[in-house]
Structures are given as structure tokens and as C-alpha cells.
PDB file of C-alpha atoms in Angstrom:
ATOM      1  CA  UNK A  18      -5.347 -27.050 -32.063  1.00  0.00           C
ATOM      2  CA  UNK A  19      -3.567 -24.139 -30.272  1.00  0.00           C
ATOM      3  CA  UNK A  20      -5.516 -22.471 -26.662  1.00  0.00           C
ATOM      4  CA  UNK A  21      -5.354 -18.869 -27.668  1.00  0.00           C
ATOM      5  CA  UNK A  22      -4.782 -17.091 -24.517  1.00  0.00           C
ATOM      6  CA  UNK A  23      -6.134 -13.232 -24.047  1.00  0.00           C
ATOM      7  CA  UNK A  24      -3.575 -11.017 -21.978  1.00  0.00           C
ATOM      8  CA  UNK A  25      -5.315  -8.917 -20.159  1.00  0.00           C
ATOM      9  CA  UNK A  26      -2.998  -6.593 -18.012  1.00  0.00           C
ATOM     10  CA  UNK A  27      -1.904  -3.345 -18.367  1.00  0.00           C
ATOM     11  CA  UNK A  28       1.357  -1.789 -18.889  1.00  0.00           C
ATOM     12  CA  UNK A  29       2.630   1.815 -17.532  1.00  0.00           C
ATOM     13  CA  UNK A  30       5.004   4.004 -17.334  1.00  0.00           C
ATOM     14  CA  UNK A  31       6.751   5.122 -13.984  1.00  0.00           C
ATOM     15  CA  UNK A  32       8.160   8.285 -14.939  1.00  0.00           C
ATOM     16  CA  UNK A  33       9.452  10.947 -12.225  1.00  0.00           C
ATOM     17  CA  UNK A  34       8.335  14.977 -12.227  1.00  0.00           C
ATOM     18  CA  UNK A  35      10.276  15.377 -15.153  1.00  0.00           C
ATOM     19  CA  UNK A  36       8.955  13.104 -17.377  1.00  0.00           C
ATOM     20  CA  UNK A  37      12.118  10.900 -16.818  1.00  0.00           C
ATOM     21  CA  UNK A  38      11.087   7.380 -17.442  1.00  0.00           C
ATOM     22  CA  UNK A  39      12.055   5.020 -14.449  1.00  0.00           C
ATOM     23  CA  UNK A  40      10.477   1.384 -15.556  1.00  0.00           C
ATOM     24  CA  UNK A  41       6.929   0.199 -16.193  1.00  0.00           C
ATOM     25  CA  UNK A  42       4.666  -1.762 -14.147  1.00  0.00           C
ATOM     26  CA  UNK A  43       2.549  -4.390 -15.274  1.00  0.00           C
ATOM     27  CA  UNK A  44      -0.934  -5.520 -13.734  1.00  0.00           C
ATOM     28  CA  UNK A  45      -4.130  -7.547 -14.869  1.00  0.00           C
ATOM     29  CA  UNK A  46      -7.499  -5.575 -13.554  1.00  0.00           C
ATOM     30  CA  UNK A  47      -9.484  -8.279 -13.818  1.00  0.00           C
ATOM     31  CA  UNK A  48      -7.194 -10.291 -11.169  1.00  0.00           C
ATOM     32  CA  UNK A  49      -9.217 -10.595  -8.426  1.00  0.00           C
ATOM     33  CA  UNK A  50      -6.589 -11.394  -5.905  1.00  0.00           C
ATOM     34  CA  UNK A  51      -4.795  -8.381  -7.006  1.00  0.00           C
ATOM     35  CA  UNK A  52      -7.706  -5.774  -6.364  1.00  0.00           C
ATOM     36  CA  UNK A  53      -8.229  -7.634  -2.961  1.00  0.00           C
ATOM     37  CA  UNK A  54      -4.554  -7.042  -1.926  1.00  0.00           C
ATOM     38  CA  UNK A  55      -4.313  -3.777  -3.113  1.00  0.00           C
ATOM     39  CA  UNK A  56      -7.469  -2.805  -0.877  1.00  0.00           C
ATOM     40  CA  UNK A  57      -5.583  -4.686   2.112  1.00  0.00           C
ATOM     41  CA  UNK A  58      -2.353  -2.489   0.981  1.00  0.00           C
ATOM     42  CA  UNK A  59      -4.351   0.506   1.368  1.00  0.00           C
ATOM     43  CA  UNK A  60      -5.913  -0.629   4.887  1.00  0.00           C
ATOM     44  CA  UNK A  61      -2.306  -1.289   5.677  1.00  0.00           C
ATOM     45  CA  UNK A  62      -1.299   2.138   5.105  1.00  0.00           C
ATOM     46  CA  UNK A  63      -4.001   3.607   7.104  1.00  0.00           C
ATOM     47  CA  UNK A  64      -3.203   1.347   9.846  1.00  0.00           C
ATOM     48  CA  UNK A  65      -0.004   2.309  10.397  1.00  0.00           C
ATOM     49  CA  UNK A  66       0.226   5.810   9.768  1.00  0.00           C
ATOM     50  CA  UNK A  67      -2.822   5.684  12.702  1.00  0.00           C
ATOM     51  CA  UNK A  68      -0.396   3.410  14.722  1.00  0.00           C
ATOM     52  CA  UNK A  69       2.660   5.551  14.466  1.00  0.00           C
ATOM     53  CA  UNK A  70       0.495   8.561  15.112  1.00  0.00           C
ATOM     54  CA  UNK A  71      -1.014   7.440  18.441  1.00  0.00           C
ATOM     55  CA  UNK A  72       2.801   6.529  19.747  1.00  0.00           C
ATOM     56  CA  UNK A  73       3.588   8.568  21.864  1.00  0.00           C
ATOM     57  CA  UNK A  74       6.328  11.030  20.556  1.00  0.00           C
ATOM     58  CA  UNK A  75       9.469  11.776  22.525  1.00  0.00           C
ATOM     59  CA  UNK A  76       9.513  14.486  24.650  1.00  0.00           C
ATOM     60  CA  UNK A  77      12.025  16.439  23.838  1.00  0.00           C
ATOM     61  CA  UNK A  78      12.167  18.808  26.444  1.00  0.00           C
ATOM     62  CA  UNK A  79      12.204  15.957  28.751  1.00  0.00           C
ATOM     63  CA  UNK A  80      15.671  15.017  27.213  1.00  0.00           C
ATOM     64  CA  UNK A  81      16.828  18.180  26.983  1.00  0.00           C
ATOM     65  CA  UNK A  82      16.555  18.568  30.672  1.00  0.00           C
ATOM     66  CA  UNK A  83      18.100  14.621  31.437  1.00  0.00           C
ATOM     67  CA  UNK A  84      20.990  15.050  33.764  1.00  0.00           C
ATOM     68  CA  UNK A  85      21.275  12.217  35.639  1.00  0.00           C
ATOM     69  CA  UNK A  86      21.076   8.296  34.933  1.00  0.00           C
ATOM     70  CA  UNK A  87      17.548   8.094  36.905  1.00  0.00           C
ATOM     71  CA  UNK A  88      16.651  11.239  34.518  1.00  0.00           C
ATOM     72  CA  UNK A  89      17.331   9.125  31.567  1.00  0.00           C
ATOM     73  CA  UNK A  90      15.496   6.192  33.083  1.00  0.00           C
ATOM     74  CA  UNK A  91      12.690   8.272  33.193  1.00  0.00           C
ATOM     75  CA  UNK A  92      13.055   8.544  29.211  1.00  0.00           C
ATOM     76  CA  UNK A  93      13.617   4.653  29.160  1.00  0.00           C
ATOM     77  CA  UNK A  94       9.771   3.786  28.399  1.00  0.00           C
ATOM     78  CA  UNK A  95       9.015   6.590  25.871  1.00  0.00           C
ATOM     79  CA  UNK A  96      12.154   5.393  23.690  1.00  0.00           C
ATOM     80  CA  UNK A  97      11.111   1.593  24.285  1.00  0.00           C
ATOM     81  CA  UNK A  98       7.140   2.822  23.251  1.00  0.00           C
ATOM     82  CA  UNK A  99       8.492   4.927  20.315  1.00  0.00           C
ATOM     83  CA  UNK A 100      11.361   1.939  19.080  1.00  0.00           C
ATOM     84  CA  UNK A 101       8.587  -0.980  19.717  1.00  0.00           C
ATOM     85  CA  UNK A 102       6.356   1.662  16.938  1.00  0.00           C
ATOM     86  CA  UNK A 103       9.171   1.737  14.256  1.00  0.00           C
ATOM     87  CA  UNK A 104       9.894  -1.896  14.341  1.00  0.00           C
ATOM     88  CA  UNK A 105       6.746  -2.785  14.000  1.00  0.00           C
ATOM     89  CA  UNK A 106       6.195  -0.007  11.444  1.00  0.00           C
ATOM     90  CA  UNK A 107       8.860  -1.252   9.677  1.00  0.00           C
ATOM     91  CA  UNK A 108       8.357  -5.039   9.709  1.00  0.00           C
ATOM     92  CA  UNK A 109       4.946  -3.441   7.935  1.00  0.00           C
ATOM     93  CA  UNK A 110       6.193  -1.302   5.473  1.00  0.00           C
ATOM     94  CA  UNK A 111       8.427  -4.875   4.124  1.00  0.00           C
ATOM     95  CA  UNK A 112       5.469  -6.629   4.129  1.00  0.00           C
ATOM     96  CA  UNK A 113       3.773  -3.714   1.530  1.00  0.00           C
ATOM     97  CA  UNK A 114       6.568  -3.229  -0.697  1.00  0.00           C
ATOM     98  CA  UNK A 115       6.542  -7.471  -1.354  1.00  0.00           C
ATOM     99  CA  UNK A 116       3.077  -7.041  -2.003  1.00  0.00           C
ATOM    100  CA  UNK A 117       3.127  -4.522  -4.346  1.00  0.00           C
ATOM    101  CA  UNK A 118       6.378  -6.087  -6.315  1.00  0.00           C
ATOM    102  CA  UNK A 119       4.438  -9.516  -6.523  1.00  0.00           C
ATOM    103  CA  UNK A 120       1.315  -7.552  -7.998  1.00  0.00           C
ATOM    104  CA  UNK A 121       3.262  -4.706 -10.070  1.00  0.00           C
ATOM    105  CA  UNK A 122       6.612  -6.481 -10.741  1.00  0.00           C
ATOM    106  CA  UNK A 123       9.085  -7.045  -9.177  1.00  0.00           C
ATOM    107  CA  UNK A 124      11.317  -4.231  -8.187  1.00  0.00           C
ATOM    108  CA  UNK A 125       8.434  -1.477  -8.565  1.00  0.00           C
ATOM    109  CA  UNK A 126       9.025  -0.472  -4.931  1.00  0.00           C
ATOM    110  CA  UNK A 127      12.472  -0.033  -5.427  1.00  0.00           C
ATOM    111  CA  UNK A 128      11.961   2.127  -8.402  1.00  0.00           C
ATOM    112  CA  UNK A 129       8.732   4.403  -6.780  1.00  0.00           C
ATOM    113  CA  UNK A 130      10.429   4.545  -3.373  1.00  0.00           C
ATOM    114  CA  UNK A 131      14.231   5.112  -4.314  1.00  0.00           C
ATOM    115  CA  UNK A 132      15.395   3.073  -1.124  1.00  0.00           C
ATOM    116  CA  UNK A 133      13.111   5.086   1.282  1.00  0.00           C
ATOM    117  CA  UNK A 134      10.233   3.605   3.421  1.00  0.00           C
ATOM    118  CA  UNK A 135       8.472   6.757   2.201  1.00  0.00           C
ATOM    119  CA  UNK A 136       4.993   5.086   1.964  1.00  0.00           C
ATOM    120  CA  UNK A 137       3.605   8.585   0.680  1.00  0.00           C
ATOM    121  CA  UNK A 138       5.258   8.146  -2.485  1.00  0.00           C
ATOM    122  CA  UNK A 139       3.561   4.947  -3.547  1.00  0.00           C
ATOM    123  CA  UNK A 140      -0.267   6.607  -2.946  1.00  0.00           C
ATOM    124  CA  UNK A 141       0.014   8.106  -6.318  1.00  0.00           C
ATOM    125  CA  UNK A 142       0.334   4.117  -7.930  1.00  0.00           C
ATOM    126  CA  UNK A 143      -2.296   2.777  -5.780  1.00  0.00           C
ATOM    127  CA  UNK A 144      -4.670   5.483  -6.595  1.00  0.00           C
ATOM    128  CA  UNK A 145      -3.331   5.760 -10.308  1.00  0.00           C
ATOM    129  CA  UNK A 146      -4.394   2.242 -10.772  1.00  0.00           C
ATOM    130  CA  UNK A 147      -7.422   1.657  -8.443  1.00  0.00           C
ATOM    131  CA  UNK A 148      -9.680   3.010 -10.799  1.00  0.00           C
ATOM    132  CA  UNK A 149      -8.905   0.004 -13.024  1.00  0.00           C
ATOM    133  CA  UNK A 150      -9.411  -2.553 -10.618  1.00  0.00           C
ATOM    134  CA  UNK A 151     -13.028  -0.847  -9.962  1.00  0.00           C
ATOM    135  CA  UNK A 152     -14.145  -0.263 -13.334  1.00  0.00           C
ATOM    136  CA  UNK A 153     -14.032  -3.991 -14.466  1.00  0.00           C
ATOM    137  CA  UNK A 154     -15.628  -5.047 -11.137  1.00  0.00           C
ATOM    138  CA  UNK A 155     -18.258  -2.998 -11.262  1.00  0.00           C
ATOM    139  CA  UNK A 156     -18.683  -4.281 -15.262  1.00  0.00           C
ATOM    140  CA  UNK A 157     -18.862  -8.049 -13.418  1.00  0.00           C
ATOM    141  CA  UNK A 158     -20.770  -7.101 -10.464  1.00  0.00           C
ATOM    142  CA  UNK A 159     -23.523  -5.417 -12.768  1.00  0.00           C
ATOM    143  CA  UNK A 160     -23.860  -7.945 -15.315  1.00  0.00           C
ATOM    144  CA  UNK A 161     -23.986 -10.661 -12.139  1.00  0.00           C
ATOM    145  CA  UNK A 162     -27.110  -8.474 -10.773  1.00  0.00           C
ATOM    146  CA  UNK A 163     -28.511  -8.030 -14.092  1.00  0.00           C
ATOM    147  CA  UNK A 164     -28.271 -12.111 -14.296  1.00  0.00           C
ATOM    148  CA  UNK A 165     -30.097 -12.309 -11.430  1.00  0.00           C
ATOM    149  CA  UNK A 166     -32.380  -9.917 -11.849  1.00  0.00           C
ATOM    150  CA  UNK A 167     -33.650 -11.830 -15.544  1.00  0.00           C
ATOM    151  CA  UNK A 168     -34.172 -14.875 -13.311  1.00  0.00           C
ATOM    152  CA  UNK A 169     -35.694 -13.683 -10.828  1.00  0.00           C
ATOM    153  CA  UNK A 170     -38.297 -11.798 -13.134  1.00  0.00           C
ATOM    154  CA  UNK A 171     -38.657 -15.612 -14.633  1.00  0.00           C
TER     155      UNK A 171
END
């Protein structure tokens, strides 16, 4: 006797404006570890767009003007604030495009992004395929309640 076993994911297209196609990704919505990290991913995202928004930017004008050495020592903390930002920023942006690969495939990032850390251009996948991820978890969360409901009424 043979286990049958039901594939469940999904397989896309990546295509670019012009209808080009680029690869395919491939992703089970009913993989609940998969919908959790793709919520994190998006939290992620937020994060550190926030984080790089709240560093504090360069003054330009400030370095315009630099002259002397104590002028450029004056600069010395808003380039270690803005340089502590991008590391960190980037360190984060690795740690997305791994989690996306492991859930999508691997080299999806590499295809979406095109060898930028251009987190913008992987929105479009994340909320492509959220709606997947919802739909069958609200299917299981409503037949749960409804399950509960009956034996509750019992």
C-alpha cells in the first residue's frame, strides 16, 4: 500500500513590466511556519525602514563647510550614527532575503531584487501572496470556532 501524498503549494510566475518571465516561486499556504515568517518579514521591513528613518541624516551643509581636521571631527559622530544604521540595516536586509529564498525558493531574492537591497521591490511578492496565506487560515480558524461553537451548544 502506497501513502498518497496531496501537494499543496502554489506555483507563480515572476515576470518583470514587460511580461518577461524571470523564474517561478513556489509556496504551500497552508504552511503555517511560512505565513508566520512572512508576517515577521513584513514587521522586519517596517522596522527598518522606521530605523533608518529616525538616523539621523548627514548634514550636508555641515560638510560642505568642513575645513579643518576639528571641523571634520565634528562630522565624526553623524557618519559613525549614519554607518552604525546601514550595517545594521544591512545585516537585516540578509537576514530577509534568506527568509524569503527558504520559503519561495531558493534564489527568488536574487531574481525580484536583481542584486539590489531594494526591499521596495519585494512588497509586490509579499502582498501578491499574503492573501493566500489568509484565506486558508481564516477557512481553519472558522471551522475551529464553528467546532467549538457545536460543543459548546452540547
Amino acid at each position: 500500500m502506497a501513502i498518497v501524498v496531496k501537494n499543496t503549494k502554489i506555483t507563480e510566475e515572476i515576470v518583470d513590466e514587460k511580461g518577461n518571465l524571470l523564474g517561478h516561486i513556489s509556496y504551500d499556504p497552508k504552511d503555517y511556519n511560512a505565513y508566520k515568517e512572512i508576517m515577521n518579514i513584513m514587521e522586519d521591513i517596517y522596522k527598518l525602514e522606521d530605523s533608518l528613518n529616525k538616523s539621523k541624516n548627514i548634514d550636508i551643509e555641515k560638510m560642505k563647510a568642513a575645513k579643518t581636521d576639528s571641523d571634520f571631527a565634528a562630522l565624526r559622530n553623524e557618519f559613525h550614527s549614519m554607518s552604525a544604521a546601514l550595517n545594521e540595516g544591512s545585516e537585516s536586509v540578509d537576514s530577509i532575503i534568506r527568509r524569503i529564498d527558504t520559503i519561495f525558493g531558493e534564489g527568488t531574492c536574487s531574481i525580484i531584487l536583481n542584486g539590489t537591497y531594494n526591499l521596495d521591490l519585494l512588497i509586490p511578492l509579499l502582498e501578491n501572496v499574503t492573501p493566500e496565506f489568509e484565506k486558508v487560515h481564516t477557512i481553519k480558524k472558522n471551522a475551529y470556532l464553528q467546532g467549538v461553537k457545536e460543543n459548546v451548544m452540547e
